[in-house]
Short mmCIF file of C-alpha atoms and ligand atoms in Angstrom, two decimals:
data_model
loop_
_atom_site.label_atom_id
_atom_site.label_comp_id
_atom_site.label_asym_id
_atom_site.label_seq_id
_atom_site.Cartn_x
_atom_site.Cartn_y
_atom_site.Cartn_z
CA MET A 1355 24.34 21.57 -16.13
CA THR A 1356 22.27 18.84 -17.30
CA LEU A 1357 19.10 17.24 -15.31
CA GLN A 1358 21.24 14.80 -13.83
CA GLU A 1359 23.95 17.08 -12.04
CA LYS A 1360 20.36 20.00 -11.32
CA ASP A 1361 19.31 16.56 -9.47
CA ALA A 1362 22.47 16.13 -7.73
CA ALA A 1363 23.29 19.85 -6.85
CA TYR A 1364 19.31 21.15 -6.72
CA LEU A 1365 17.55 17.28 -4.72
CA TRP A 1366 16.88 15.20 -1.69
CA HIS A 1367 15.46 12.38 -2.82
CA PRO A 1368 13.39 10.05 -0.08
CA TYR A 1369 14.86 6.37 0.92
CA THR A 1370 18.51 7.59 -0.07
CA GLN A 1371 21.11 7.55 1.06
CA HIS A 1372 22.52 10.28 -1.37
CA LYS A 1373 26.73 8.77 -0.78
CA THR A 1374 26.53 6.10 -2.44
CA ALA A 1375 23.46 5.57 -3.76
CA ALA A 1376 23.25 5.66 -8.00
CA THR A 1377 22.70 8.84 -9.72
CA PRO A 1378 19.40 8.78 -10.30
CA ILE A 1379 17.60 8.09 -14.32
CA VAL A 1380 15.98 11.04 -15.92
CA ILE A 1381 12.02 9.46 -16.98
CA SER A 1382 10.97 12.13 -19.65
CA LYS A 1383 7.25 10.09 -20.48
CA ALA A 1384 5.79 7.39 -19.68
CA GLU A 1385 2.10 5.55 -21.72
CA ALA A 1386 0.22 2.57 -19.77
CA ALA A 1387 2.72 0.03 -18.77
CA LEU A 1388 5.61 1.58 -21.21
CA VAL A 1389 8.54 4.71 -19.80
CA TRP A 1390 10.94 6.14 -21.66
CA ASP A 1391 14.18 8.19 -20.21
CA GLU A 1392 15.16 11.28 -21.85
CA ASN A 1393 17.73 8.92 -24.38
CA GLY A 1394 15.19 6.99 -25.67
CA LYS A 1395 15.43 3.09 -23.13
CA GLU A 1396 12.54 2.08 -22.97
CA TYR A 1397 11.48 0.39 -19.63
CA ILE A 1398 8.49 -1.57 -18.63
CA ASP A 1399 7.29 -0.93 -15.56
CA ALA A 1400 6.42 -4.17 -13.18
CA ILE A 1401 5.85 -1.93 -9.66
CA ALA A 1402 3.37 0.22 -11.26
CA SER A 1403 5.51 2.86 -10.18
CA TRP A 1404 5.12 2.22 -6.64
CA TRP A 1405 1.70 0.98 -6.81
CA VAL A 1406 -0.06 3.25 -7.12
CA ASN A 1407 -0.85 3.69 -11.13
CA PRO A 1408 -3.52 0.15 -12.20
CA PHE A 1409 -4.95 1.53 -14.87
CA GLY A 1410 -1.30 2.26 -16.29
CA HIS A 1411 0.87 5.75 -17.05
CA SER A 1412 -0.48 9.03 -18.84
CA ASN A 1413 -4.28 7.36 -18.89
CA ARG A 1414 -6.35 9.93 -21.34
CA PHE A 1415 -9.71 9.13 -19.22
CA ILE A 1416 -8.29 9.58 -15.57
CA ALA A 1417 -6.56 13.13 -17.49
CA ASP A 1418 -9.57 14.44 -19.28
CA ALA A 1419 -11.50 13.77 -16.25
CA ILE A 1420 -9.07 15.68 -13.89
CA TYR A 1421 -8.62 19.05 -16.62
CA LYS A 1422 -12.18 18.46 -16.74
CA GLN A 1423 -12.55 19.40 -12.47
CA LEU A 1424 -9.66 21.56 -12.48
CA THR A 1425 -11.20 23.90 -15.47
CA SER A 1426 -15.01 24.52 -13.61
CA LEU A 1427 -14.05 24.08 -9.58
CA GLU A 1428 -10.10 23.23 -8.80
CA HIS A 1429 -10.30 23.77 -5.27
CA VAL A 1430 -12.30 24.39 -2.44
CA LEU A 1431 -11.49 24.54 1.32
CA PHE A 1432 -13.22 22.33 3.23
CA GLY A 1433 -14.59 23.83 6.13
CA GLY A 1434 -17.91 24.45 6.64
CA PHE A 1435 -18.01 23.83 3.01
CA THR A 1436 -19.40 20.74 0.28
CA HIS A 1437 -18.37 19.49 -3.16
CA LYS A 1438 -20.16 16.98 -5.45
CA PRO A 1439 -16.80 15.03 -6.54
CA ALA A 1440 -16.17 14.96 -2.98
CA ILE A 1441 -19.98 13.69 -2.27
CA ASP A 1442 -20.11 11.07 -5.18
CA VAL A 1443 -16.32 9.01 -4.11
CA ALA A 1444 -17.97 8.94 -0.95
CA GLU A 1445 -20.98 7.64 -1.63
CA LYS A 1446 -19.78 5.02 -4.90
CA LEU A 1447 -16.50 4.49 -2.89
CA LEU A 1448 -19.29 3.58 0.53
CA GLN A 1449 -21.23 1.24 -2.00
CA MET A 1450 -17.54 -0.68 -2.82
CA LEU A 1451 -16.32 -1.34 0.64
CA PRO A 1452 -17.83 -3.48 3.17
CA SER A 1453 -21.39 -2.28 4.80
CA ASN A 1454 -20.38 -1.79 7.80
CA GLN A 1455 -18.48 1.17 6.44
CA GLN A 1456 -20.25 4.78 7.29
CA LYS A 1457 -18.16 7.01 6.85
CA VAL A 1458 -15.24 8.48 5.11
CA PHE A 1459 -12.27 11.10 5.71
CA PHE A 1460 -9.95 12.76 3.09
CA SER A 1461 -6.27 13.14 3.75
CA ASP A 1462 -3.13 13.23 0.95
CA ASN A 1463 -1.16 10.03 0.74
CA GLY A 1464 -0.78 6.71 2.80
CA SER A 1465 1.04 7.76 5.66
CA THR A 1466 -1.55 10.52 7.09
CA ALA A 1467 -4.87 7.78 6.53
CA VAL A 1468 -3.13 6.00 8.44
CA GLU A 1469 -2.54 8.67 10.78
CA VAL A 1470 -6.43 9.52 11.24
CA ALA A 1471 -6.48 5.75 11.89
CA ILE A 1472 -5.02 5.87 14.63
CA LYS A 1473 -5.36 9.13 16.25
CA ALA A 1474 -9.22 8.58 15.93
CA SER A 1475 -9.23 5.14 17.51
CA LEU A 1476 -6.91 6.15 20.79
CA GLN A 1477 -10.08 9.66 20.86
CA TYR A 1478 -13.28 7.14 20.33
CA PHE A 1479 -12.11 5.49 24.09
CA TYR A 1480 -10.38 9.20 25.34
CA ASN A 1481 -14.21 11.06 24.71
CA LYS A 1482 -15.61 7.02 26.01
CA GLY A 1483 -13.74 7.95 29.45
CA GLU A 1484 -11.88 4.45 28.64
CA SER A 1485 -7.63 4.89 29.22
CA ARG A 1486 -6.81 2.92 26.30
CA LYS A 1487 -3.59 3.40 24.67
CA THR A 1488 -1.55 0.63 23.24
CA ILE A 1489 -2.22 -0.33 19.34
CA ILE A 1490 -1.85 -3.79 17.76
CA ALA A 1491 0.40 -4.04 14.78
CA PHE A 1492 1.95 -6.86 13.09
CA GLU A 1493 5.84 -7.35 13.41
CA ASP A 1494 8.00 -6.42 9.84
CA ALA A 1495 3.98 -3.68 8.92
CA PHE A 1496 4.96 -0.59 7.41
CA HIS A 1497 1.84 1.70 7.34
CA GLY A 1498 3.87 5.53 6.39
CA ASP A 1499 6.33 7.86 7.93
CA THR A 1500 4.54 9.93 9.52
CA PHE A 1501 4.85 9.52 13.57
CA ALA A 1502 2.03 7.42 14.72
CA ALA A 1503 2.46 5.52 11.21
CA MET A 1504 5.87 5.63 11.59
CA ALA A 1505 5.77 3.91 15.36
CA ALA A 1506 3.33 1.20 13.80
CA SER A 1507 5.67 -0.28 11.63
CA GLY A 1508 8.19 -2.91 12.27
CA ILE A 1509 10.67 -2.15 9.42
CA SER A 1510 13.47 -1.24 11.98
CA PHE A 1511 15.92 0.52 9.93
CA TYR A 1512 12.97 2.82 8.70
CA THR A 1513 13.25 3.20 12.65
CA LEU A 1514 16.20 3.48 14.69
CA ALA A 1515 16.24 7.36 14.59
CA PHE A 1516 13.39 7.74 16.56
CA LYS A 1517 13.03 4.43 19.00
CA GLY A 1518 12.12 5.33 22.31
CA MET A 1519 10.02 8.16 20.74
CA PHE A 1520 6.70 6.48 20.17
CA ILE A 1521 3.48 5.47 21.15
CA ASP A 1522 2.72 2.26 22.40
CA VAL A 1523 3.06 -0.38 19.84
CA VAL A 1524 2.98 -4.00 20.64
CA ARG A 1525 3.44 -6.64 18.00
CA ILE A 1526 2.35 -9.35 17.28
CA PRO A 1527 4.18 -12.18 15.01
CA VAL A 1528 2.67 -12.50 11.01
CA PRO A 1529 0.68 -15.97 11.02
CA VAL A 1530 1.97 -16.99 7.90
CA ALA A 1531 2.33 -20.87 7.08
CA GLY A 1532 3.10 -22.33 9.69
CA ARG A 1533 3.29 -19.25 12.91
CA GLU A 1534 -1.03 -19.20 12.65
CA GLU A 1535 -1.36 -19.98 16.76
CA ASP A 1536 2.06 -17.71 18.27
CA SER A 1537 0.37 -14.74 16.04
CA ILE A 1538 -3.81 -16.39 17.26
CA SER A 1539 -1.45 -16.50 20.94
CA THR A 1540 0.63 -13.52 21.13
CA LEU A 1541 -2.55 -11.53 20.01
CA LYS A 1542 -4.54 -12.18 23.22
CA GLN A 1543 -1.50 -12.29 25.58
CA VAL A 1544 -1.10 -8.60 24.48
CA ILE A 1545 -5.21 -7.92 24.54
CA SER A 1546 -4.76 -9.09 28.70
CA GLU A 1547 -1.69 -7.42 29.58
CA HIS A 1548 -2.53 -3.83 27.69
CA SER A 1549 -5.31 -1.67 27.17
CA CYS A 1550 -5.38 -1.51 23.59
CA ALA A 1551 -7.19 0.52 21.42
CA ALA A 1552 -6.95 -1.02 18.01
CA PHE A 1553 -4.92 -3.42 16.23
CA ILE A 1554 -3.90 -2.34 12.67
CA PHE A 1555 -2.96 -4.26 9.90
CA GLU A 1556 -2.10 -4.87 5.26
CA PRO A 1557 -4.69 -7.61 5.52
CA LEU A 1558 -3.83 -10.83 3.61
CA VAL A 1559 -0.19 -9.06 2.25
CA LEU A 1560 2.77 -7.20 4.20
CA GLY A 1561 3.81 -5.07 0.70
CA ALA A 1562 6.97 -3.34 2.11
CA ALA A 1563 8.46 -6.77 4.03
CA GLY A 1564 8.53 -8.18 0.63
CA MET A 1565 5.14 -9.30 -0.04
CA VAL A 1566 4.23 -11.55 2.82
CA MET A 1567 1.47 -13.49 2.48
CA TYR A 1568 -1.05 -15.16 5.20
CA GLU A 1569 -4.75 -16.63 4.54
CA PRO A 1570 -8.10 -15.17 5.42
CA GLU A 1571 -9.26 -17.21 8.07
CA ILE A 1572 -6.29 -16.00 10.41
CA LEU A 1573 -7.20 -12.88 9.93
CA ASP A 1574 -10.78 -13.47 10.14
CA GLN A 1575 -9.83 -15.47 14.06
CA LEU A 1576 -7.76 -11.90 14.63
CA ILE A 1577 -10.48 -9.20 13.95
CA THR A 1578 -12.94 -11.47 15.83
CA ILE A 1579 -10.13 -11.59 19.16
CA CYS A 1580 -10.28 -8.28 18.69
CA ARG A 1581 -13.67 -7.51 18.18
CA GLU A 1582 -14.89 -9.79 21.35
CA ASN A 1583 -12.78 -7.56 23.81
CA ASN A 1584 -13.87 -4.24 22.08
CA VAL A 1585 -10.04 -3.35 20.24
CA LEU A 1586 -10.73 -1.60 16.89
CA THR A 1587 -9.48 -2.93 13.93
CA ILE A 1588 -8.07 -0.45 11.16
CA ALA A 1589 -6.91 -2.62 7.86
CA ASP A 1590 -3.96 -1.16 6.14
CA GLU A 1591 -5.77 -1.72 2.21
CA VAL A 1592 -3.21 1.37 1.56
CA MET A 1593 -1.27 -1.21 -0.62
CA THR A 1594 -3.69 -3.80 -1.29
CA GLY A 1595 -7.04 -2.12 -1.72
CA PHE A 1596 -8.63 -1.47 -5.21
CA GLY A 1597 -8.31 -5.37 -7.45
CA LYS A 1598 -4.16 -5.88 -7.01
CA THR A 1599 -5.57 -9.01 -4.75
CA GLY A 1600 -7.67 -10.02 -7.31
CA LYS A 1601 -10.75 -8.12 -5.55
CA THR A 1602 -11.30 -4.33 -5.03
CA PHE A 1603 -10.31 -5.36 -1.58
CA ALA A 1604 -8.24 -7.67 0.34
CA CYS A 1605 -10.86 -8.03 3.63
CA ASP A 1606 -13.36 -9.33 0.37
CA TYR A 1607 -11.53 -12.35 1.50
CA LEU A 1608 -12.76 -11.92 5.31
CA SER A 1609 -15.64 -13.02 6.24
CA VAL A 1610 -15.96 -10.47 8.92
CA SER A 1611 -14.71 -7.16 8.78
CA PRO A 1612 -12.53 -4.45 10.22
CA ASP A 1613 -13.56 -1.31 12.34
CA ILE A 1614 -11.59 1.46 9.73
CA PHE A 1615 -10.17 1.36 6.23
CA CYS A 1616 -7.30 3.08 5.35
CA LEU A 1617 -6.75 3.73 1.16
CA SER A 1618 -4.01 5.95 -1.23
CA LYS A 1619 -2.36 4.29 -3.39
CA ALA A 1620 -3.70 3.81 -6.69
CA LEU A 1621 -7.16 6.14 -5.67
CA THR A 1622 -6.32 7.87 -8.23
CA GLY A 1623 -4.82 5.70 -9.89
CA GLY A 1624 -1.28 7.25 -9.38
CA THR A 1625 -2.33 10.68 -10.92
CA ILE A 1626 -2.62 13.04 -7.97
CA PRO A 1627 -2.01 12.58 -4.33
CA MET A 1628 -5.46 11.78 -2.27
CA ALA A 1629 -6.02 9.73 0.37
CA ILE A 1630 -9.45 8.04 2.42
CA THR A 1631 -9.99 6.64 5.68
CA THR A 1632 -13.21 5.21 6.71
CA PHE A 1633 -15.24 4.46 9.48
CA THR A 1634 -18.36 2.36 11.03
CA GLN A 1635 -21.51 4.20 11.93
CA GLU A 1636 -20.04 3.76 15.91
CA ILE A 1637 -17.50 5.52 16.06
CA PHE A 1638 -18.28 8.81 14.33
CA ASP A 1639 -20.69 8.93 17.00
CA GLY A 1640 -18.48 7.90 19.25
CA PHE A 1641 -17.35 11.80 18.25
CA TYR A 1642 -20.62 12.68 17.77
CA SER A 1643 -21.69 15.20 20.29
CA ASP A 1644 -22.97 18.66 21.32
CA ASP A 1645 -18.90 19.13 23.06
CA ILE A 1646 -16.57 20.47 20.69
CA ASN A 1647 -13.73 18.93 22.62
CA LYS A 1648 -15.54 16.11 21.50
CA ALA A 1649 -14.83 16.57 17.72
CA LEU A 1650 -11.95 14.85 15.48
CA PHE A 1651 -9.08 17.64 15.22
CA HIS A 1652 -7.20 17.17 12.42
CA GLY A 1653 -7.30 17.86 8.72
CA HIS A 1654 -5.72 18.62 6.05
CA THR A 1655 -5.70 22.10 3.70
CA PHE A 1656 -5.67 19.96 0.33
CA THR A 1657 -8.48 17.84 2.19
CA ALA A 1658 -11.00 16.57 0.07
CA ASN A 1659 -9.31 17.93 -3.06
CA PRO A 1660 -12.25 18.31 -6.06
CA THR A 1661 -9.23 17.37 -8.39
CA GLY A 1662 -8.63 14.44 -6.95
CA CYS A 1663 -11.70 13.10 -6.61
CA ALA A 1664 -12.67 13.61 -9.82
CA ALA A 1665 -9.41 11.58 -10.46
CA ALA A 1666 -11.11 8.63 -7.99
CA LEU A 1667 -13.93 9.27 -9.67
CA ALA A 1668 -12.84 8.42 -13.08
CA SER A 1669 -10.63 5.57 -11.38
CA PHE A 1670 -12.99 3.40 -9.56
CA GLU A 1671 -14.96 4.17 -13.65
CA LEU A 1672 -11.92 2.27 -15.14
CA LEU A 1673 -11.80 -0.33 -12.04
CA GLY A 1674 -15.19 -1.10 -12.23
CA SER A 1675 -14.82 -1.97 -16.44
CA ASP A 1676 -15.22 -5.35 -17.63
CA GLU A 1677 -12.10 -4.90 -19.42
CA MET A 1678 -9.91 -3.99 -15.94
CA GLN A 1679 -11.97 -6.91 -14.42
CA ALA A 1680 -10.44 -9.32 -17.09
CA ASN A 1681 -7.30 -7.70 -17.14
CA ILE A 1682 -6.50 -8.34 -13.67
CA ALA A 1683 -7.82 -12.07 -14.26
CA ARG A 1684 -5.65 -12.36 -17.09
CA ILE A 1685 -3.06 -11.77 -14.84
CA GLN A 1686 -3.99 -13.55 -12.08
CA ASN A 1687 -3.61 -16.81 -14.43
CA ASN A 1688 -0.56 -16.06 -15.83
CA HIS A 1689 1.30 -15.49 -12.84
CA LYS A 1690 -0.14 -18.77 -12.11
CA ALA A 1691 1.17 -20.25 -15.05
CA PHE A 1692 4.61 -18.83 -14.35
CA LEU A 1693 4.95 -20.26 -10.93
CA SER A 1694 3.75 -23.60 -11.68
CA ARG A 1695 7.14 -23.06 -14.15
CA ILE A 1696 9.98 -21.55 -11.86
CA GLY A 1697 8.31 -22.57 -8.18
CA ASN A 1698 10.74 -25.99 -8.65
CA HIS A 1699 13.70 -23.52 -9.54
CA PRO A 1700 16.73 -24.60 -7.66
CA ARG A 1701 17.34 -20.84 -6.90
CA VAL A 1702 13.58 -19.92 -5.97
CA LYS A 1703 13.33 -20.43 -1.80
CA THR A 1704 9.80 -19.55 -1.19
CA SER A 1705 7.30 -18.63 -4.41
CA ARG A 1706 3.42 -16.92 -3.69
CA THR A 1707 0.46 -15.10 -5.65
CA LEU A 1708 -1.63 -13.56 -5.28
CA GLY A 1709 -4.63 -11.10 -7.70
CA THR A 1710 -2.28 -9.26 -9.07
CA ILE A 1711 1.21 -10.05 -7.00
CA LEU A 1712 3.74 -12.44 -7.02
CA ALA A 1713 6.60 -12.60 -5.47
CA LEU A 1714 9.81 -14.73 -5.32
CA GLU A 1715 12.45 -15.29 -2.99
CA ILE A 1716 15.72 -16.23 -4.51
CA LYS A 1717 18.30 -18.43 -2.10
CA THR A 1718 21.60 -16.81 -1.33
CA GLU A 1719 24.59 -19.28 -0.62
CA SER A 1720 24.83 -16.77 3.03
CA GLU A 1721 22.78 -14.55 4.04
CA GLU A 1722 25.17 -12.24 5.75
CA ALA A 1723 27.20 -12.01 2.68
CA TYR A 1724 25.01 -11.84 0.12
CA TYR A 1725 21.92 -9.43 1.34
CA GLY A 1726 22.55 -6.45 0.07
CA THR A 1727 24.49 -6.87 -2.51
CA LEU A 1728 22.12 -9.61 -4.22
CA ARG A 1729 19.64 -7.23 -4.09
CA ASN A 1730 21.53 -4.81 -5.51
CA LYS A 1731 23.01 -6.86 -8.31
CA LEU A 1732 19.59 -7.67 -8.79
CA TYR A 1733 17.76 -4.59 -9.62
CA ASP A 1734 20.36 -3.27 -12.14
CA PHE A 1735 20.43 -6.14 -13.49
CA PHE A 1736 16.61 -5.46 -15.09
CA ILE A 1737 16.77 -2.20 -14.97
CA SER A 1738 20.04 -2.83 -17.53
CA ASN A 1739 17.98 -5.28 -19.70
CA GLY A 1740 14.79 -2.51 -19.19
CA ILE A 1741 11.80 -3.38 -16.50
CA ILE A 1742 11.81 -1.51 -13.16
CA MET A 1743 11.98 -4.10 -10.14
CA ARG A 1744 12.59 -3.00 -6.77
CA PRO A 1745 13.56 -6.09 -4.67
CA VAL A 1746 13.16 -6.04 -1.16
CA GLY A 1747 16.14 -7.52 -0.23
CA ASN A 1748 16.72 -11.27 -2.35
CA ILE A 1749 12.77 -10.79 -2.84
CA VAL A 1750 12.00 -10.02 -6.28
CA TYR A 1751 7.91 -9.03 -6.67
CA ILE A 1752 5.32 -7.98 -9.79
CA LEU A 1753 2.40 -5.75 -8.86
CA PRO A 1754 2.93 -4.67 -12.61
CA PRO A 1755 0.06 -2.26 -13.96
CA TYR A 1756 -3.38 -4.35 -14.69
CA VAL A 1757 -2.50 -2.68 -18.87
CA ILE A 1758 0.30 -4.37 -19.03
CA THR A 1759 0.10 -6.67 -22.21
CA ASP A 1760 1.25 -10.57 -21.85
CA SER A 1761 4.15 -9.93 -24.34
CA GLN A 1762 4.86 -7.56 -21.74
CA LEU A 1763 4.56 -9.94 -18.88
CA GLN A 1764 5.89 -12.89 -20.75
CA THR A 1765 8.78 -10.45 -20.92
CA VAL A 1766 9.20 -10.11 -17.64
CA TYR A 1767 9.04 -13.55 -16.55
CA GLN A 1768 11.80 -14.83 -19.40
CA THR A 1769 14.31 -11.04 -17.18
CA ILE A 1770 13.82 -13.23 -14.24
CA GLU A 1771 14.28 -16.16 -15.43
CA LYS A 1772 17.36 -14.74 -16.71
CA ALA A 1773 18.41 -13.22 -14.10
CA LEU A 1774 17.85 -16.27 -11.92
CA ALA A 1775 20.64 -18.51 -13.78
CA GLU A 1776 22.82 -15.05 -14.04
CA VAL A 1777 23.01 -13.00 -11.23
CA TYR A 1778 24.57 -14.55 -7.99
C1 LIG B 309 3.02 2.94 0.85
C2 LIG B 309 2.46 2.22 2.19
C3 LIG B 309 2.23 2.76 2.91
C4 LIG B 309 2.28 5.15 3.55
O1 LIG B 309 2.25 5.42 2.20
P1 LIG B 309 1.78 6.94 1.49
O2 LIG B 309 1.61 7.39 0.81
O3 LIG B 309 3.46 6.78 1.04
O4 LIG B 309 2.57 7.66 2.69
C5 LIG B 309 1.15 2.54 4.13
N1 LIG B 309 0.72 1.50 4.63
C6 LIG B 309 0.96 1.03 3.45
C7 LIG B 309 0.31 -1.37 3.47
C8 LIG B 309 1.55 0.92 2.32
O5 LIG B 309 1.88 0.64 1.77
#
């Protein structure tokens, strides 16, 4: 049997309808911004493999750190024990985050980072004897696939089968240009009508919704309204974290700081699954008690895995290097130049960029007829041209590894222009 035949025999892929999906491509090697399939065909990874590896594939610096850790302390339970890699990650991360962030909680993936944030918010009020059970979230939000994260997510095709089984979530509009007042007034109304525990949001960029962007000034206002009403604020930076928006965190563009941060993608440079939720001292103190029942009863077997921590520490070092910061600035400038060239193209309906993220919404003659099929045609077009991109509906976006070269980036831009001319 070929690998593809064995895959079909044994595997169940994520987000995949196996009856209609194309046969998956077998990837055998990857380096920096390039990946190769089993036949030696080369692809540019224009989306950093689901936004996880900004420093490039098969990074030697991270690999060496992992090997060193694996051969000294690969894992130890985090209940009743601690270790230097976890302490170092916490210390370094808290220096990078806004100063109100004081406590670091480890888990395994973006969804669990969100799950921890939501559970801690609900229990924070429970511990105080206050009944606050509603979570506020954006329409079109994506926060992950575990139950609370799924409840907070607004993209309905992910969650349809589970309707009616969720914690209480109320939605407010994303404050994109023209909807700012609507978003603010809906938030005020929601807070007055429900007992809200927390507001969770993707700061400045909603990734899975198609890199939908909004301004920091409005998020400042939304957070301030929450603060005035004792509603906790949760920044889901799982996608935006670690340089993607041009600053270390999207929240670095804000003048007020959220109470909780969720981090995962890119935390270990795309090597080892790990996630972190960080909290203010005030929230931590809400669990600090002689009463065992007030503890946060949440944990995962691989919590603070030392190998993952070593990968995170190496990633922090790479992110902070002059070379990587120069790469981020370079991509940012290239994106701006490309947008000024392509923004007025007759087939481009809307376009936007922030940091290393760029998105174009392609005009379709009839939304109904073209929506699904155009997406698949674009995907196939990019793959056949040696570029890995995953359009969301008719939105094409780039979020490349920071180590992508200028000529690779130009190839991606040119292929997008070719797609605008040829794919209908
Ligand atoms: C990907 C993502 C998640 C979920 O992370 P997983 O590691 O896939 O569980 C949560 N929030 C945002 C904003 C994401 O982009």
